[in-house]
Amino acid sequence: MDLNRQAIQFGRWKALGGIVTLSLLAAGATFAQAPSGPITAAPSQAAPAPAPAPNPIPLPPPRTTILGAWKFDPDDSDDPSKRRKESQDSNGGYGGGRGRVGGGYPGGGHGGYGGRRGGGESDDERQKMRELFTPARSITLSMTGAEVDLVDDRDRKRAFMTDGRKLKKSKDANYQEIAAKFEGNRLVTDEKDPRGNKMSRTFELSSDGRQLYETLHMTSGRSNTPVVIRYVYDIPMQTVAQSKQ
């Protein structure tokens, strides 16, 4: 009995010793695999750089005269039909009525701007009134001596004579001589509309020198209600690009 108990006790101690040995071996292996020195975190990847902001559209250099090439700006220009209605409602004056120009001309064939007391208008007058209220998409103003020439994209030429000379009557529908004068930096014409009523146009720079204003002053209807219509022109982008070179 004593021998059996000793054998059992010896076996327990032997098994326990084996477990301790295996534990020590495992710990040594783990220690051997660990890198030496302090543990550092993996370097983080840098965030991608933000995309560059788009380059703003450069503003054209301001001009000091009305001369040069200009492109029509429908968004800043008056709508002739709205201006006529507003003038009738407010008895003349300037203000509002801006928006994209389009859709026929005010007045139609029944009175309209300074209509005849005797009735309607001829087909030629009606066509010229349409042209008057359909501004050119691009114009170029140049000056030679006392003559200021306006040429548009429809191959029409208007010669504004500022020296009081006698005007020549042209049979060419695309050429017309018009009396005009300078009032400071503004060019002011003295002419008649297609129906023979007195009218004038004023060409002047905006306060920042980057737009051209063409303002029509005329009358509407039998009561000769004043009507003021403004067309706005911008400096073409092609001209801006050339000025940067």
C-alpha positions as a LaTeX table, in Angstrom:
\begin{tabular}{lrrr}
\hline
Residue & $x$ (\AA) & $y$ (\AA) & $z$ (\AA) \\
\hline
Met1 & 0.00 & 0.00 & 0.00 \\
Asp2 & 2.80 & 2.44 & 0.84 \\
Leu3 & 4.56 & 1.62 & $-2.42$ \\
Asn4 & 1.40 & 2.23 & $-4.42$ \\
Arg5 & 0.82 & 5.58 & $-2.71$ \\
Gln6 & 4.40 & 6.66 & $-3.41$ \\
Ala7 & 4.07 & 5.63 & $-7.05$ \\
Ile8 & 0.86 & 7.65 & $-7.46$ \\
Gln9 & 2.39 & 10.66 & $-5.72$ \\
Phe10 & 5.50 & 10.46 & $-7.92$ \\
Gly11 & 3.36 & 10.34 & $-11.04$ \\
Arg12 & 1.45 & 13.46 & $-10.01$ \\
Trp13 & 4.68 & 15.35 & $-9.39$ \\
Lys14 & 6.06 & 14.22 & $-12.73$ \\
Ala15 & 2.95 & 15.37 & $-14.60$ \\
Leu16 & 3.01 & 18.74 & $-12.85$ \\
Gly17 & 6.67 & 19.18 & $-13.72$ \\
Gly18 & 5.88 & 18.49 & $-17.39$ \\
Ile19 & 3.16 & 21.14 & $-17.44$ \\
Val20 & 5.49 & 23.72 & $-15.91$ \\
Thr21 & 8.20 & 22.86 & $-18.45$ \\
Leu22 & 5.79 & 23.30 & $-21.39$ \\
Ser23 & 4.62 & 26.65 & $-20.03$ \\
Leu24 & 8.17 & 27.92 & $-19.74$ \\
Leu25 & 8.98 & 26.79 & $-23.27$ \\
Ala26 & 5.91 & 28.56 & $-24.70$ \\
Ala27 & 6.72 & 31.79 & $-22.89$ \\
Gly28 & 10.29 & 31.70 & $-24.19$ \\
Ala29 & 9.13 & 31.23 & $-27.74$ \\
Thr30 & 6.76 & 34.18 & $-27.46$ \\
Phe31 & 9.51 & 36.38 & $-26.01$ \\
Ala32 & 11.87 & 35.38 & $-28.81$ \\
Gln33 & 9.35 & 36.42 & $-31.50$ \\
Ala34 & 8.62 & 39.87 & $-29.95$ \\
Pro35 & 10.67 & 42.72 & $-31.54$ \\
Ser36 & 13.18 & 44.50 & $-29.39$ \\
Gly37 & 12.64 & 48.09 & $-28.31$ \\
Pro38 & 9.42 & 49.99 & $-27.73$ \\
Ile39 & 6.38 & 49.16 & $-29.84$ \\
Thr40 & 5.46 & 51.98 & $-32.23$ \\
Ala41 & 2.21 & 52.50 & $-34.12$ \\
Ala42 & 2.19 & 52.08 & $-37.88$ \\
Pro43 & 2.62 & 55.37 & $-39.68$ \\
Ser44 & $-0.72$ & 56.82 & $-40.84$ \\
Gln45 & $-1.17$ & 57.69 & $-44.51$ \\
Ala46 & $-1.35$ & 61.42 & $-45.29$ \\
Ala47 & $-4.78$ & 62.72 & $-46.33$ \\
Pro48 & $-5.02$ & 63.56 & $-50.05$ \\
Ala49 & $-4.51$ & 67.22 & $-50.88$ \\
Pro50 & $-7.75$ & 69.09 & $-51.67$ \\
Ala51 & $-8.46$ & 69.74 & $-55.33$ \\
Pro52 & $-7.40$ & 73.23 & $-56.41$ \\
Ala53 & $-10.22$ & 75.76 & $-56.67$ \\
Pro54 & $-11.23$ & 76.67 & $-60.22$ \\
Asn55 & $-9.71$ & 79.88 & $-61.50$ \\
Pro56 & $-12.23$ & 82.76 & $-61.38$ \\
Ile57 & $-13.19$ & 84.37 & $-64.66$ \\
Pro58 & $-10.92$ & 87.41 & $-64.99$ \\
Leu59 & $-12.59$ & 90.79 & $-65.21$ \\
Pro60 & $-11.79$ & 92.82 & $-68.32$ \\
Pro61 & $-9.73$ & 95.95 & $-67.82$ \\
Pro62 & $-11.99$ & 99.01 & $-67.67$ \\
Arg63 & $-12.33$ & 101.22 & $-70.70$ \\
Thr64 & $-12.22$ & 104.99 & $-70.79$ \\
Thr65 & $-14.25$ & 105.54 & $-74.00$ \\
Ile66 & $-17.23$ & 103.94 & $-75.72$ \\
Leu67 & $-15.04$ & 102.86 & $-78.64$ \\
Gly68 & $-14.24$ & 99.21 & $-79.29$ \\
Ala69 & $-16.03$ & 95.88 & $-79.71$ \\
Trp70 & $-19.05$ & 95.07 & $-77.52$ \\
Lys71 & $-21.26$ & 92.02 & $-77.03$ \\
Phe72 & $-24.97$ & 92.27 & $-76.20$ \\
Asp73 & $-25.99$ & 91.23 & $-72.68$ \\
Pro74 & $-29.66$ & 90.11 & $-72.76$ \\
Asp75 & $-29.84$ & 89.49 & $-69.00$ \\
Asp76 & $-28.93$ & 93.06 & $-68.04$ \\
Ser77 & $-30.87$ & 94.71 & $-70.86$ \\
Asp78 & $-34.44$ & 95.97 & $-70.78$ \\
Asp79 & $-37.30$ & 94.10 & $-72.40$ \\
Pro80 & $-38.95$ & 96.64 & $-74.78$ \\
Ser81 & $-42.45$ & 95.22 & $-74.30$ \\
Lys82 & $-42.20$ & 95.45 & $-70.49$ \\
Arg83 & $-40.72$ & 98.94 & $-70.65$ \\
Arg84 & $-43.60$ & 100.17 & $-72.82$ \\
Lys85 & $-46.18$ & 98.77 & $-70.43$ \\
Glu86 & $-44.40$ & 100.19 & $-67.39$ \\
Ser87 & $-44.15$ & 103.58 & $-69.07$ \\
Gln88 & $-47.88$ & 103.59 & $-69.73$ \\
Asp89 & $-48.57$ & 102.62 & $-66.11$ \\
Ser90 & $-46.14$ & 105.09 & $-64.55$ \\
Asn91 & $-46.32$ & 107.89 & $-67.15$ \\
Gly92 & $-42.71$ & 107.57 & $-68.29$ \\
Gly93 & $-39.43$ & 107.52 & $-66.44$ \\
Tyr94 & $-36.79$ & 104.83 & $-66.21$ \\
Gly95 & $-36.62$ & 101.78 & $-64.02$ \\
Gly96 & $-37.16$ & 98.02 & $-64.00$ \\
Gly97 & $-38.22$ & 96.13 & $-67.06$ \\
Arg98 & $-34.97$ & 94.23 & $-67.26$ \\
Gly99 & $-34.76$ & 90.64 & $-68.39$ \\
Arg100 & $-33.97$ & 88.56 & $-71.40$ \\
Val101 & $-34.94$ & 90.41 & $-74.57$ \\
Gly102 & $-37.15$ & 88.54 & $-76.99$ \\
Gly103 & $-40.59$ & 88.06 & $-78.45$ \\
Gly104 & $-41.48$ & 90.70 & $-81.00$ \\
Tyr105 & $-41.51$ & 94.45 & $-80.60$ \\
Pro106 & $-43.89$ & 96.60 & $-78.58$ \\
Gly107 & $-46.63$ & 98.44 & $-80.36$ \\
Gly108 & $-47.37$ & 95.78 & $-82.96$ \\
Gly109 & $-49.27$ & 97.39 & $-85.79$ \\
His110 & $-51.90$ & 99.21 & $-83.79$ \\
Gly111 & $-50.64$ & 102.52 & $-82.48$ \\
Gly112 & $-47.63$ & 101.51 & $-80.39$ \\
Tyr113 & $-44.80$ & 104.00 & $-80.24$ \\
Gly114 & $-46.01$ & 107.32 & $-81.50$ \\
Gly115 & $-48.50$ & 105.75 & $-83.88$ \\
Arg116 & $-50.06$ & 107.83 & $-86.65$ \\
Arg117 & $-53.18$ & 109.70 & $-85.79$ \\
Gly118 & $-54.67$ & 108.61 & $-89.06$ \\
Gly119 & $-54.36$ & 104.86 & $-88.57$ \\
Gly120 & $-51.92$ & 101.99 & $-88.96$ \\
Glu121 & $-48.43$ & 101.67 & $-90.38$ \\
Ser122 & $-46.84$ & 100.39 & $-93.55$ \\
Asp123 & $-45.07$ & 97.05 & $-93.78$ \\
Asp124 & $-41.75$ & 98.89 & $-94.15$ \\
Glu125 & $-42.36$ & 100.89 & $-90.96$ \\
Arg126 & $-43.37$ & 97.77 & $-89.09$ \\
Gln127 & $-40.20$ & 95.97 & $-90.19$ \\
Lys128 & $-37.99$ & 98.89 & $-89.16$ \\
Met129 & $-39.68$ & 99.08 & $-85.77$ \\
Arg130 & $-38.95$ & 95.39 & $-85.24$ \\
Glu131 & $-35.30$ & 96.00 & $-86.06$ \\
Leu132 & $-35.18$ & 98.96 & $-83.69$ \\
Phe133 & $-36.39$ & 96.78 & $-80.81$ \\
Thr134 & $-34.20$ & 93.82 & $-81.71$ \\
Pro135 & $-30.71$ & 94.88 & $-80.67$ \\
Ala136 & $-27.65$ & 93.59 & $-82.48$ \\
Arg137 & $-25.75$ & 90.75 & $-80.82$ \\
Ser138 & $-22.44$ & 92.52 & $-81.29$ \\
Ile139 & $-21.37$ & 96.01 & $-82.27$ \\
Thr140 & $-18.12$ & 97.88 & $-82.88$ \\
Leu141 & $-17.71$ & 101.61 & $-82.36$ \\
Ser142 & $-14.87$ & 103.51 & $-84.03$ \\
Met143 & $-14.12$ & 107.17 & $-84.62$ \\
Thr144 & $-12.53$ & 109.05 & $-87.50$ \\
Gly145 & $-12.37$ & 112.81 & $-87.08$ \\
Ala146 & $-15.85$ & 114.00 & $-86.07$ \\
Glu147 & $-17.54$ & 110.80 & $-87.30$ \\
Val148 & $-18.36$ & 107.93 & $-84.95$ \\
Asp149 & $-19.22$ & 104.72 & $-86.79$ \\
Leu150 & $-21.28$ & 101.88 & $-85.38$ \\
Val151 & $-21.10$ & 98.57 & $-87.28$ \\
Asp152 & $-23.13$ & 95.58 & $-86.08$ \\
Asp153 & $-23.29$ & 91.86 & $-86.77$ \\
Arg154 & $-25.96$ & 92.42 & $-89.43$ \\
Asp155 & $-23.54$ & 94.44 & $-91.58$ \\
Arg156 & $-25.39$ & 97.67 & $-90.81$ \\
Lys157 & $-23.46$ & 100.89 & $-90.42$ \\
Arg158 & $-24.64$ & 103.96 & $-88.54$ \\
Ala159 & $-22.47$ & 107.05 & $-89.03$ \\
Phe160 & $-22.95$ & 109.54 & $-86.19$ \\
Met161 & $-21.84$ & 113.01 & $-87.34$ \\
Thr162 & $-20.83$ & 115.22 & $-84.42$ \\
Asp163 & $-19.73$ & 118.36 & $-86.30$ \\
Gly164 & $-23.14$ & 119.59 & $-87.52$ \\
Arg165 & $-22.49$ & 118.79 & $-91.17$ \\
Lys166 & $-25.34$ & 118.27 & $-93.62$ \\
Leu167 & $-26.41$ & 114.65 & $-93.60$ \\
Lys168 & $-26.57$ & 112.63 & $-96.78$ \\
Lys169 & $-29.69$ & 110.62 & $-97.40$ \\
Ser170 & $-28.77$ & 107.06 & $-98.29$ \\
Lys171 & $-30.76$ & 104.64 & $-100.41$ \\
Asp172 & $-28.87$ & 101.78 & $-98.78$ \\
Ala173 & $-30.94$ & 100.37 & $-95.91$ \\
Asn174 & $-27.73$ & 99.20 & $-94.22$ \\
Tyr175 & $-26.16$ & 102.68 & $-94.11$ \\
Gln176 & $-27.49$ & 105.75 & $-92.37$ \\
Glu177 & $-26.03$ & 109.10 & $-91.32$ \\
Ile178 & $-27.33$ & 110.46 & $-88.00$ \\
Ala179 & $-26.76$ & 113.79 & $-86.28$ \\
Ala180 & $-25.11$ & 113.47 & $-82.88$ \\
Lys181 & $-23.08$ & 115.34 & $-80.29$ \\
Phe182 & $-20.86$ & 114.61 & $-77.32$ \\
Glu183 & $-22.04$ & 115.54 & $-73.85$ \\
Gly184 & $-18.96$ & 114.86 & $-71.79$ \\
Asn185 & $-18.14$ & 111.19 & $-72.43$ \\
Arg186 & $-21.64$ & 110.40 & $-73.70$ \\
Leu187 & $-22.62$ & 110.30 & $-77.35$ \\
Val188 & $-26.18$ & 111.60 & $-77.85$ \\
Thr189 & $-28.01$ & 111.32 & $-81.16$ \\
Asp190 & $-30.80$ & 113.47 & $-82.63$ \\
Glu191 & $-32.94$ & 111.37 & $-84.96$ \\
Lys192 & $-36.41$ & 110.09 & $-85.76$ \\
Asp193 & $-37.92$ & 106.66 & $-85.32$ \\
Pro194 & $-39.20$ & 104.70 & $-88.34$ \\
Arg195 & $-42.61$ & 106.41 & $-87.97$ \\
Gly196 & $-41.14$ & 109.89 & $-88.11$ \\
Asn197 & $-41.36$ & 110.68 & $-84.39$ \\
Lys198 & $-38.50$ & 112.33 & $-82.54$ \\
Met199 & $-36.14$ & 110.00 & $-80.69$ \\
Ser200 & $-32.56$ & 109.91 & $-79.46$ \\
Arg201 & $-30.00$ & 107.37 & $-78.33$ \\
Thr202 & $-27.33$ & 107.78 & $-75.71$ \\
Phe203 & $-24.13$ & 105.73 & $-75.71$ \\
Glu204 & $-22.16$ & 105.83 & $-72.46$ \\
Leu205 & $-19.89$ & 103.70 & $-70.29$ \\
Ser206 & $-20.98$ & 102.14 & $-67.03$ \\
Ser207 & $-19.44$ & 103.54 & $-63.86$ \\
Asp208 & $-16.83$ & 100.74 & $-63.76$ \\
Gly209 & $-15.94$ & 101.08 & $-67.45$ \\
Arg210 & $-16.78$ & 97.45 & $-68.26$ \\
Gln211 & $-20.18$ & 97.85 & $-69.92$ \\
Leu212 & $-21.70$ & 100.02 & $-72.63$ \\
Tyr213 & $-25.20$ & 101.42 & $-72.21$ \\
Glu214 & $-27.28$ & 102.23 & $-75.29$ \\
Thr215 & $-30.37$ & 104.08 & $-74.08$ \\
Leu216 & $-33.31$ & 104.84 & $-76.38$ \\
His217 & $-35.47$ & 107.86 & $-75.57$ \\
Met218 & $-38.77$ & 107.98 & $-77.46$ \\
Thr219 & $-42.51$ & 108.48 & $-77.05$ \\
Ser220 & $-45.41$ & 106.05 & $-77.12$ \\
Gly221 & $-49.00$ & 106.37 & $-78.30$ \\
Arg222 & $-51.08$ & 109.41 & $-79.08$ \\
Ser223 & $-50.36$ & 110.95 & $-75.69$ \\
Asn224 & $-46.61$ & 110.86 & $-76.47$ \\
Thr225 & $-45.80$ & 109.04 & $-73.23$ \\
Pro226 & $-42.00$ & 109.04 & $-72.68$ \\
Val227 & $-40.39$ & 105.63 & $-73.06$ \\
Val228 & $-36.82$ & 104.82 & $-72.07$ \\
Ile229 & $-35.22$ & 101.50 & $-73.07$ \\
Arg230 & $-31.69$ & 100.48 & $-72.18$ \\
Tyr231 & $-29.58$ & 97.88 & $-73.96$ \\
Val232 & $-26.42$ & 96.70 & $-72.21$ \\
Tyr233 & $-23.24$ & 95.46 & $-73.90$ \\
Asp234 & $-20.24$ & 93.71 & $-72.33$ \\
Ile235 & $-16.60$ & 93.55 & $-73.36$ \\
Pro236 & $-16.21$ & 90.29 & $-75.37$ \\
Met237 & $-14.19$ & 87.52 & $-73.69$ \\
Gln238 & $-11.96$ & 87.30 & $-76.77$ \\
Thr239 & $-10.93$ & 90.89 & $-76.13$ \\
Val240 & $-10.21$ & 90.05 & $-72.49$ \\
Ala241 & $-7.95$ & 87.14 & $-73.49$ \\
Gln242 & $-6.03$ & 89.31 & $-75.95$ \\
Ser243 & $-5.47$ & 92.01 & $-73.34$ \\
Lys244 & $-3.78$ & 89.42 & $-71.02$ \\
Gln245 & $-1.25$ & 88.36 & $-73.66$ \\
\hline
\end{tabular}
